[in-house]
Amino acid sequence: MNDQTPVKTDDRTEKLEGIGCKRKRVEDVRFTQGKGNYVDDINLPGMLFGDFARSPYGHARIKNINKDPALAVEGVLAVLTAEDIIPLNLHYMPTLAGDVQAVLAHEKVLFQNQEVAFIVATDRYAAADGVEALEVEYEELVPVVDALKAMDADAPVLREDIVDKTEGAHGPRKHHNHIFTWEAGDAETTKAAFDSADVVVKEYLAHPRVHPCPLETCGSVADMNKITGQLTLWGTFQAPHIVRTVASLITTIPEHKIRVISPDIGGGFGNKVGVYPGYVMSIVASIVTGKPVKWVEDRMENLSTTAFARDYHITAELAATKDGKILAMRSHVIADHGAFDACADPTKYPAGMYHICTGAYDIPTAYVEVEGVYTNKAPGGVSYRCSFRVTEAVYTIERMVEILAQKLDMDPVELRKKNLIQPEQFPYKSAMGWEYDSGDYPTALAKAMEAVDYDGLRKQQAEQLEEFKVGKTREIMGIGSCFFTEIVGAGPSKSCDILGIAMFDSCEIRVHPTGAAIARLGTISQGQGHATTFAQILATETGIPADMITIEEGDTDTAPYGLGTYGSRSTPVAGAAAARAGRKIRHKAQLIASHLLEVHHNDLEWDVDGFQVKGNPDQRKSMKELAWAAYNNVPPGMEMGLEAVDYYDPPNFTFPYGAYFCVAKINVDTGETKIERFYALDDCGTRINPMIIEGQIHGGLTEAFAVAMGQIIEYDDNGNVMGASLMDFFLPTAVETPVWETDYTEVPSPHHPIGAKGVGESPHVGGVPAFSNAINDAFAKLGGVHTHMPHTAARVWAHAQDLGLGKS
Amino acid sequence: MAKKLIALNINGQKHDLSVEERELLIHTLRENLGLKGAHIGCDTTHCGACTVDLDGKSVKSCTMFTVQAEGASITTIEGLAGPDGTLHALQDSFRDAHGLQCGFCTPGMLMRADRLLKENPNPTDEEIRWGISGNLCRCTGYQNIVKAIHQAADTINALEAAE
């Protein structure tokens, strides 16, 4: 029953709107009419509003809090501080990374805008007045803002609450600001390869702190019903079931008394994976006041407190032969995790899947070491539109390949070709221990090179450079290439869990007597179009038209337990569960058909939307007829009804890949960059809905463009967060955003029930290095080796100046 | 807090309201009148999720006090479809061209696109891109939004030519 359903192309198949069709999205009907239901749209009778008073300092001792002026504000009902919630043992909450995070600051604040008090009022204006009126006295302390100095002997102690803790969640701590040291690969063989190599390149690559910044910020509404003891919590949760489990663990409310609902979510991109103090405080405030309490952060709070991404300080090395065969890869990272380790990674991987950093290349040996440190910055460390730390990993290898090519005076794409894993090597065991499931990299690269006329582009670039050198133009041209391999679909229970819960996912389907159905999954869409695409998978698998299948997610009272949507895991994991649940439905339907047609079930064959007798297609029962029969005429001994559930534990990750090219022109006098062309070829395996895939790629590339060209969350020496608003934090408008060309190859994943690999994050992962490589490539023939992201006009101009390219 | 009485015409209906002078138009629409289509995405007038049409202009309703709108005629996303429920050409084209994903920017984007097409019924790609540059989208990369606006322009122009 686990055979893949053949996709046919006839009228009946078309009517199903199953796998492979550009089905229009069912979600859009309500969104285009302003009828979405996002968390801030929830309005309950008597609902109160909570708002945080936040620390103005990056590192300070709290000397005194005077609540009275806040309590005197009209409409303010309660002011909650750490002192108030210590008796409930709620002033710290567990993080997904095995640390604790202050819900409200106790004695000390550790980052600017940290939550200090929660003001509960009748409406958001009164709450804001209360925040302004609250009086807090601080004594400023010296902050740690440079991650590279966090473990200096004389660095201030940040986490007094764990200063005596010598054992962290991931091994021994060697310094008061040290969180973990984590390694992968083989240090000794890698060292030996480096020691004897012809050529070694080494570079420092900063991957700056950025933020996913979905258009909707985070928020929650908590409603504690004191009579029934039931807590209902609506919120911007990418993983509602985990939120329910965490809420139960920290509040001691039994899990069956907690209902978590993710309503429509206005974009996530990793921002909405974590558990934030606002969620906890809305619950506490609802318990204290007996009324529903809403908390919704504003944009500044969003950018400066919930879920930063990246902040990896990477040193990377490649060893190679003179003719460009890569022999070894090595990387050391200082990971700035901020004031609390609240990274959202599977438990065993404190640096996520950073060890996918050997990329698409056959590299015999490799070694990485990542050291996590505390600084006076916001906690987070989420995966911003990528699987866990995969953008960091791909950036590392794809910059280093270019740097090696420059050193060898080789074309970077030639160098890539020479080192790509070959089709016959799959399943391929990487030096880091991953088993890449499938791929045909050379074909993808060749197709991409042809599409952009790579050789033609290089000629054009050389001509442009000549003109620049003789003073005919002030513009230089860069060609950014990238060949990436992602690792998504976390994940197999043998290696992946969150808080001890394996990273499976689930689908439950119930077929009604008339042949319509409802399916519920453990994931939650934030714009990916699950209600559309999961119905397509089920349509192909069950023969029920997609329009007759309702998809529901996000309500923990009705949906089966799942680990949620992030890291491109919905299609690889929940999509697999959907396919398998559909096959269970079909299996039962086959037995019913055998009973109705009075033939052995092995004499029946599936045909698009029903079973027919082999060799006699006139004798058939459609799924619609079989659904009806399931409620009145089943074989003796069979249970009535037509329902199935599947919990899918993937045997492996999936490994989408792609070949990207970016053509940029840079004006060396202004530092401004024009992206003249961007071509993205993706292989995400079986394509469920090409329209949605293309939309995902457009969006991911745009976020990659933002990260590479403009985004950064900086802190000054005093720990002040710089530019935590859309005045400063770069979100591209339609004007700057390039036009995207998309293309694909299709190598199905051999272990996924329908061969799909996931796609939402590939364009971000591959896009970031493609842009950065384009900028660096433009300067490569003019003496440049590496310049850090973001490639803003000011930074690019400064780089040109450093290389002596300014007007004399 | 002292309140002020004002009159607004919203989606063709007159409303007499009593509002605090500091109340923002977006909050009046969303919380007082239950028109939750327009959203709040930033604090600095950059994102445009709150865009409504006010006296023939696209206005970011998070940056206007309700009292400043005294006497104005406002159209929100809830008033974009015809009185009989027939969807506006833009509502159809955004779905057809996959011009939305999470849907959060969509109401503001549609209201802006509607005004843009009234100002310029035959915009070029570049005019569309500049025309919606006050509305941010984090999901689509804009390409399909541009396509959707072109498609709606064609539909509207064809209808007008037929009339």
Coordinates of N, CA and C in Angstrom, one line a residue, chain A residues 340-506:
Chain A
F340 N 20.3 34.8 26.6 CA 19.8 33.5 27.0 C 19.9 32.6 25.8
D341 N 20.2 31.4 26.0 CA 20.3 30.5 24.8 C 18.9 30.0 24.5
A342 N 18.3 30.7 23.6 CA 16.9 30.4 23.2 C 16.9 30.0 21.7
C343 N 18.0 29.4 21.2 CA 18.0 28.9 19.9 C 17.0 27.8 19.7
A344 N 16.4 27.8 18.5 CA 15.4 26.8 18.2 C 16.1 25.8 17.3
D345 N 16.7 24.8 17.9 CA 17.3 23.7 17.2 C 16.9 22.4 17.8
P346 N 17.0 21.3 17.0 CA 16.8 20.0 17.6 C 17.8 19.8 18.7
T347 N 17.4 19.1 19.8 CA 18.2 19.0 21.0 C 19.6 18.7 20.8
K348 N 19.9 17.7 19.9 CA 21.3 17.2 19.8 C 22.1 18.2 19.0
Y349 N 21.5 19.2 18.4 CA 22.3 20.0 17.4 C 22.3 21.5 17.9
P350 N 23.2 21.8 18.8 CA 23.1 23.2 19.3 C 23.6 24.2 18.2
A351 N 24.2 23.7 17.2 CA 24.6 24.6 16.0 C 23.8 24.2 14.8
G352 N 22.6 23.6 15.1 CA 21.7 23.2 14.0 C 22.4 22.2 13.0
M353 N 22.2 22.4 11.7 CA 22.8 21.6 10.7 C 23.9 22.3 10.1
Y354 N 24.7 23.1 10.9 CA 25.8 23.8 10.3 C 26.8 22.9 9.6
H355 N 26.8 21.6 10.1 CA 27.7 20.7 9.5 C 27.3 20.1 8.2
I356 N 26.3 20.8 7.5 CA 26.1 20.5 6.1 C 27.0 21.4 5.2
C357 N 28.0 22.0 5.9 CA 28.8 23.0 5.3 C 29.9 22.5 4.3
T358 N 29.9 21.1 4.1 CA 30.7 20.7 3.0 C 29.9 20.8 1.6
G359 N 28.7 21.2 1.7 CA 27.9 21.6 0.6 C 27.7 20.5 -0.4
A360 N 27.7 20.9 -1.7 CA 27.4 19.9 -2.8 C 28.6 19.2 -3.3
Y361 N 29.7 19.3 -2.5 CA 31.0 18.8 -3.0 C 31.5 17.6 -2.3
D362 N 32.2 16.8 -3.1 CA 32.8 15.5 -2.6 C 34.1 15.9 -1.9
I363 N 34.0 16.2 -0.6 CA 35.1 16.6 0.2 C 35.5 15.4 1.2
P364 N 36.7 14.9 1.0 CA 37.0 13.6 1.8 C 36.9 13.8 3.3
T365 N 37.4 14.9 3.8 CA 37.4 15.1 5.3 C 37.1 16.5 5.7
A366 N 36.4 16.6 6.8 CA 36.0 18.0 7.3 C 35.9 18.0 8.8
Y367 N 35.9 19.2 9.3 CA 35.8 19.3 10.8 C 35.2 20.7 11.1
V368 N 34.2 20.8 11.9 CA 33.8 22.1 12.4 C 33.7 22.1 13.9
E369 N 33.9 23.3 14.5 CA 33.8 23.5 15.9 C 33.0 24.8 16.1
V370 N 31.9 24.8 16.8 CA 31.1 26.0 17.1 C 31.1 26.2 18.6
E371 N 31.4 27.5 19.0 CA 31.3 27.8 20.4 C 30.2 28.9 20.6
G372 N 29.3 28.6 21.4 CA 28.2 29.5 21.7 C 28.6 30.4 22.9
V373 N 28.3 31.7 22.8 CA 28.6 32.6 23.9 C 27.4 33.5 24.2
Y374 N 27.4 33.9 25.4 CA 26.4 34.9 25.9 C 27.0 36.3 25.6
T375 N 26.1 37.2 25.2 CA 26.4 38.6 25.1 C 25.2 39.4 25.6
N376 N 25.3 40.7 25.7 CA 24.2 41.5 26.1 C 23.3 41.9 24.9
K377 N 22.7 40.9 24.3 CA 21.9 41.1 23.2 C 20.6 40.3 23.3
A378 N 19.6 40.5 22.5 CA 18.4 39.8 22.6 C 18.7 38.3 22.3
P379 N 17.9 37.4 23.0 CA 18.1 36.0 22.7 C 17.3 35.6 21.4
G380 N 17.6 34.4 20.9 CA 16.9 34.0 19.7 C 17.8 32.9 19.0
G381 N 18.3 33.3 17.8 CA 19.1 32.3 17.1 C 18.2 31.3 16.3
V382 N 17.1 31.9 15.7 CA 16.2 31.1 14.9 C 16.7 30.9 13.5
S383 N 16.1 30.0 12.8 CA 16.4 29.8 11.4 C 15.5 30.7 10.6
Y384 N 16.1 31.7 10.0 CA 15.4 32.7 9.2 C 15.3 32.2 7.8
R385 N 14.1 31.7 7.5 CA 13.8 31.1 6.2 C 14.9 30.1 5.8
C386 N 15.2 29.3 6.7 CA 16.1 28.2 6.3 C 16.0 27.1 7.4
S387 N 16.5 25.9 7.0 CA 16.6 24.9 8.0 C 17.7 25.3 9.0
F388 N 17.8 24.7 10.1 CA 18.7 25.1 11.2 C 20.1 25.4 10.8
R389 N 20.4 26.7 10.8 CA 21.8 27.2 10.5 C 22.3 26.8 9.2
V390 N 21.4 26.5 8.3 CA 21.8 26.0 6.9 C 22.3 27.2 6.0
T391 N 21.7 28.4 6.2 CA 22.2 29.5 5.4 C 23.6 29.8 5.8
E392 N 23.9 29.8 7.1 CA 25.3 30.0 7.6 C 26.2 29.0 6.9
A393 N 25.8 27.7 6.9 CA 26.6 26.7 6.4 C 26.9 26.8 4.9
V394 N 25.8 27.1 4.1 CA 25.9 27.2 2.7 C 26.7 28.5 2.3
Y395 N 26.5 29.5 3.1 CA 27.3 30.8 2.9 C 28.8 30.5 3.1
T396 N 29.1 29.7 4.1 CA 30.5 29.4 4.4 C 31.2 28.7 3.2
I397 N 30.6 27.6 2.7 CA 31.2 26.8 1.7 C 31.2 27.6 0.3
E398 N 30.1 28.3 0.1 CA 30.0 28.9 -1.2 C 30.9 30.2 -1.3
R399 N 31.1 30.8 -0.2 CA 32.1 31.9 -0.3 C 33.5 31.3 -0.4
M400 N 33.8 30.2 0.3 CA 35.1 29.6 0.4 C 35.5 29.1 -1.0
V401 N 34.6 28.5 -1.7 CA 34.8 27.9 -3.0 C 35.3 29.0 -3.9
E402 N 34.6 30.2 -3.8 CA 35.0 31.3 -4.7 C 36.4 31.9 -4.3
I403 N 36.7 31.9 -3.0 CA 38.0 32.4 -2.6 C 39.1 31.4 -3.0
L404 N 38.8 30.1 -2.9 CA 39.8 29.1 -3.4 C 40.0 29.3 -4.9
A405 N 38.9 29.5 -5.7 CA 39.0 29.6 -7.1 C 39.9 30.8 -7.5
Q406 N 39.7 31.9 -6.7 CA 40.5 33.1 -6.9 C 42.0 32.9 -6.7
K407 N 42.2 32.2 -5.6 CA 43.6 31.8 -5.3 C 44.3 31.0 -6.4
L408 N 43.5 30.0 -6.9 CA 44.0 29.1 -7.9 C 44.0 29.7 -9.3
D409 N 43.4 30.9 -9.4 CA 43.1 31.6 -10.7 C 42.3 30.7 -11.6
M410 N 41.3 30.1 -11.0 CA 40.4 29.2 -11.8 C 39.0 29.9 -11.8
D411 N 38.2 29.5 -12.8 CA 36.9 30.0 -12.9 C 36.1 29.3 -11.7
P412 N 35.3 30.0 -10.9 CA 34.7 29.4 -9.7 C 33.7 28.3 -10.1
V413 N 33.1 28.5 -11.2 CA 32.1 27.4 -11.6 C 32.8 26.2 -12.1
E414 N 34.0 26.4 -12.8 CA 34.8 25.2 -13.1 C 35.2 24.5 -11.9
L415 N 35.6 25.2 -10.9 CA 36.0 24.6 -9.6 C 34.9 23.8 -9.0
R416 N 33.7 24.4 -9.0 CA 32.5 23.7 -8.5 C 32.3 22.4 -9.2
K417 N 32.3 22.5 -10.6 CA 32.1 21.3 -11.4 C 33.0 20.2 -11.1
K418 N 34.3 20.6 -10.9 CA 35.3 19.6 -10.6 C 35.1 18.8 -9.3
N419 N 34.3 19.5 -8.4 CA 34.2 18.9 -7.0 C 32.8 18.4 -6.7
L420 N 31.8 18.6 -7.6 CA 30.4 18.2 -7.3 C 30.3 16.7 -7.0
I421 N 29.4 16.4 -6.1 CA 29.1 15.0 -5.9 C 28.4 14.5 -7.2
Q422 N 28.8 13.3 -7.7 CA 28.3 12.8 -9.0 C 27.0 12.0 -8.7
P423 N 26.2 11.9 -9.8 CA 24.9 11.2 -9.6 C 25.1 9.8 -9.1
E424 N 26.1 9.1 -9.6 CA 26.3 7.7 -9.2 C 26.8 7.5 -7.7
Q425 N 27.1 8.6 -7.1 CA 27.6 8.5 -5.7 C 26.5 8.5 -4.7
F426 N 25.2 8.8 -5.1 CA 24.1 8.8 -4.2 C 23.6 7.3 -3.9
P427 N 23.1 7.0 -2.7 CA 23.1 7.9 -1.5 C 24.6 8.2 -1.1
Y428 N 24.9 9.5 -0.8 CA 26.2 9.9 -0.6 C 26.4 10.2 0.9
K429 N 27.4 9.6 1.4 CA 27.8 9.8 2.8 C 28.8 11.0 2.9
S430 N 28.4 12.1 3.5 CA 29.3 13.2 3.6 C 30.3 13.0 4.7
A431 N 31.4 13.8 4.7 CA 32.4 13.7 5.7 C 31.9 14.0 7.1
M432 N 30.8 14.7 7.1 CA 30.2 15.1 8.4 C 29.2 14.0 8.9
G433 N 29.0 13.0 8.0 CA 28.1 11.9 8.5 C 26.7 12.0 7.9
W434 N 26.3 13.0 7.2 CA 25.0 13.0 6.6 C 24.9 12.1 5.4
E435 N 23.7 11.5 5.2 CA 23.5 10.7 4.0 C 22.6 11.5 3.0
Y436 N 23.2 12.1 2.0 CA 22.5 12.8 1.0 C 21.7 11.8 0.2
D437 N 20.4 12.0 0.0 CA 19.5 11.0 -0.5 C 19.6 10.8 -2.0
S438 N 19.6 12.0 -2.7 CA 19.5 11.9 -4.2 C 19.9 13.2 -4.8
G439 N 20.2 13.1 -6.1 CA 20.5 14.4 -6.8 C 21.2 14.1 -8.1
D440 N 21.1 15.1 -9.0 CA 21.9 15.1 -10.2 C 22.4 16.5 -10.4
Y441 N 23.5 16.7 -9.7 CA 24.1 18.1 -9.6 C 24.6 18.6 -10.9
P442 N 25.4 17.7 -11.7 CA 26.0 18.2 -12.9 C 25.0 18.7 -13.9
T443 N 23.9 17.9 -14.0 CA 22.8 18.3 -14.9 C 22.2 19.6 -14.6
A444 N 21.9 19.8 -13.3 CA 21.3 21.1 -12.8 C 22.3 22.2 -13.1
L445 N 23.6 22.1 -12.8 CA 24.5 23.1 -13.1 C 24.6 23.5 -14.6
A446 N 24.7 22.4 -15.4 CA 24.8 22.6 -16.8 C 23.6 23.3 -17.4
K447 N 22.4 23.0 -16.9 CA 21.2 23.6 -17.4 C 21.2 25.1 -17.0
A448 N 21.7 25.4 -15.8 CA 21.7 26.8 -15.3 C 22.7 27.6 -16.1
M449 N 23.9 27.0 -16.4 CA 24.9 27.7 -17.1 C 24.5 28.0 -18.5
E450 N 23.8 27.1 -19.1 CA 23.3 27.3 -20.4 C 22.2 28.4 -20.5
A451 N 21.3 28.4 -19.5 CA 20.2 29.3 -19.4 C 20.8 30.8 -19.3
V452 N 21.8 31.0 -18.6 CA 22.3 32.3 -18.4 C 23.4 32.7 -19.4
D453 N 23.8 31.7 -20.2 CA 25.0 31.9 -21.1 C 26.2 32.3 -20.3
Y454 N 26.6 31.4 -19.4 CA 27.7 31.7 -18.5 C 29.0 32.2 -19.2
D455 N 29.4 31.5 -20.2 CA 30.6 32.0 -20.9 C 30.5 33.4 -21.5
G456 N 29.3 33.6 -22.0 CA 29.0 34.9 -22.5 C 29.0 36.0 -21.5
L457 N 28.5 35.7 -20.3 CA 28.6 36.6 -19.2 C 30.0 37.0 -18.8
R458 N 30.8 35.9 -18.7 CA 32.2 36.2 -18.3 C 32.9 37.1 -19.4
K459 N 32.6 36.9 -20.6 CA 33.2 37.7 -21.7 C 32.8 39.2 -21.5
Q460 N 31.5 39.3 -21.2 CA 30.9 40.7 -21.0 C 31.6 41.3 -19.8
Q461 N 31.8 40.5 -18.8 CA 32.4 41.0 -17.6 C 33.9 41.5 -17.9
A462 N 34.6 40.7 -18.6 CA 36.0 41.1 -19.0 C 36.0 42.4 -19.8
E463 N 35.0 42.5 -20.7 CA 35.0 43.8 -21.5 C 34.7 45.0 -20.6
Q464 N 33.7 44.7 -19.7 CA 33.4 45.8 -18.7 C 34.6 46.2 -17.9
L465 N 35.3 45.2 -17.5 CA 36.5 45.5 -16.7 C 37.5 46.3 -17.4
E466 N 37.7 46.0 -18.7 CA 38.7 46.7 -19.5 C 38.3 48.2 -19.6
E467 N 37.0 48.4 -19.9 CA 36.4 49.7 -20.0 C 36.6 50.5 -18.7
F468 N 36.4 49.8 -17.6 CA 36.6 50.4 -16.3 C 38.1 50.8 -16.1
K469 N 39.0 49.9 -16.5 CA 40.4 50.2 -16.3 C 40.9 51.4 -17.2
V470 N 40.3 51.6 -18.3 CA 40.7 52.7 -19.2 C 39.9 53.9 -18.9
G471 N 39.0 53.8 -17.9 CA 38.3 55.0 -17.5 C 37.0 55.3 -18.3
K472 N 36.6 54.4 -19.1 CA 35.4 54.6 -19.9 C 34.1 54.5 -19.1
T473 N 34.2 53.8 -18.0 CA 33.0 53.6 -17.1 C 33.4 53.5 -15.7
R474 N 32.5 53.8 -14.8 CA 32.8 53.7 -13.4 C 32.1 52.5 -12.8
E475 N 31.5 51.7 -13.7 CA 30.8 50.5 -13.2 C 31.6 49.3 -13.4
I476 N 31.5 48.4 -12.5 CA 32.1 47.0 -12.6 C 31.0 46.0 -12.5
M477 N 31.3 44.8 -13.1 CA 30.3 43.8 -13.2 C 30.7 42.6 -12.3
G478 N 29.7 42.0 -11.6 CA 30.0 40.8 -10.8 C 29.1 39.7 -11.2
I479 N 29.6 38.5 -11.3 CA 28.8 37.3 -11.5 C 28.8 36.4 -10.3
G480 N 27.7 36.3 -9.6 CA 27.6 35.5 -8.4 C 27.0 34.2 -8.8
S481 N 27.8 33.1 -8.4 CA 27.3 31.8 -8.6 C 27.1 31.1 -7.3
C482 N 26.2 30.1 -7.3 CA 26.0 29.4 -6.1 C 25.5 28.0 -6.5
F483 N 26.1 27.0 -5.9 CA 25.4 25.6 -6.0 C 25.3 25.1 -4.6
F484 N 24.0 25.0 -4.2 CA 23.8 24.7 -2.8 C 23.1 23.3 -2.6
T485 N 23.4 22.7 -1.5 CA 22.6 21.6 -1.0 C 22.0 22.0 0.4
E486 N 20.7 21.8 0.5 CA 20.0 22.1 1.8 C 19.8 20.8 2.5
I487 N 19.6 20.9 3.8 CA 19.1 19.7 4.5 C 17.9 20.1 5.3
V488 N 16.7 19.5 4.9 CA 15.5 19.9 5.5 C 14.6 18.7 5.9
G489 N 13.5 19.0 6.4 CA 12.6 17.9 6.8 C 13.0 17.3 8.1
A490 N 13.3 18.1 9.1 CA 13.6 17.5 10.4 C 12.3 17.0 11.0
G491 N 12.5 15.9 11.6 CA 13.6 15.0 11.2 C 13.4 13.6 11.8
P492 N 14.3 12.8 11.4 CA 14.3 11.4 11.9 C 14.4 11.3 13.4
S493 N 13.6 10.5 14.0 CA 13.6 10.5 15.5 C 14.9 10.0 16.1
K494 N 15.7 9.3 15.3 CA 17.0 8.9 15.8 C 18.0 10.0 16.1
S495 N 17.7 11.1 15.4 CA 18.6 12.3 15.6 C 17.9 13.6 16.0
C496 N 16.6 13.6 15.8 CA 15.9 14.9 16.0 C 14.8 14.9 17.1
D497 N 14.9 15.7 18.1 CA 13.8 15.9 19.0 C 13.8 17.4 19.5
I498 N 12.7 17.8 20.0 CA 12.6 19.1 20.7 C 12.0 18.8 22.0
L499 N 12.7 19.2 23.1 CA 12.3 18.9 24.4 C 12.0 17.4 24.6
G500 N 12.7 16.6 23.9 CA 12.5 15.1 24.1 C 11.3 14.6 23.2
I501 N 10.7 15.4 22.5 CA 9.6 14.9 21.6 C 10.2 14.8 20.2
A502 N 10.1 13.6 19.6 CA 10.6 13.3 18.3 C 10.0 14.2 17.3
M503 N 10.7 14.5 16.2 CA 10.2 15.5 15.2 C 9.5 14.8 14.1
F504 N 8.5 14.0 14.5 CA 7.6 13.4 13.5 C 6.6 14.4 13.1
D505 N 5.7 14.1 12.2 CA 4.5 14.9 12.0 C 3.3 14.0 11.5
S506 N 2.2 14.6 11.4 CA 1.0 13.8 11.4 C -0.1 14.3 10.5

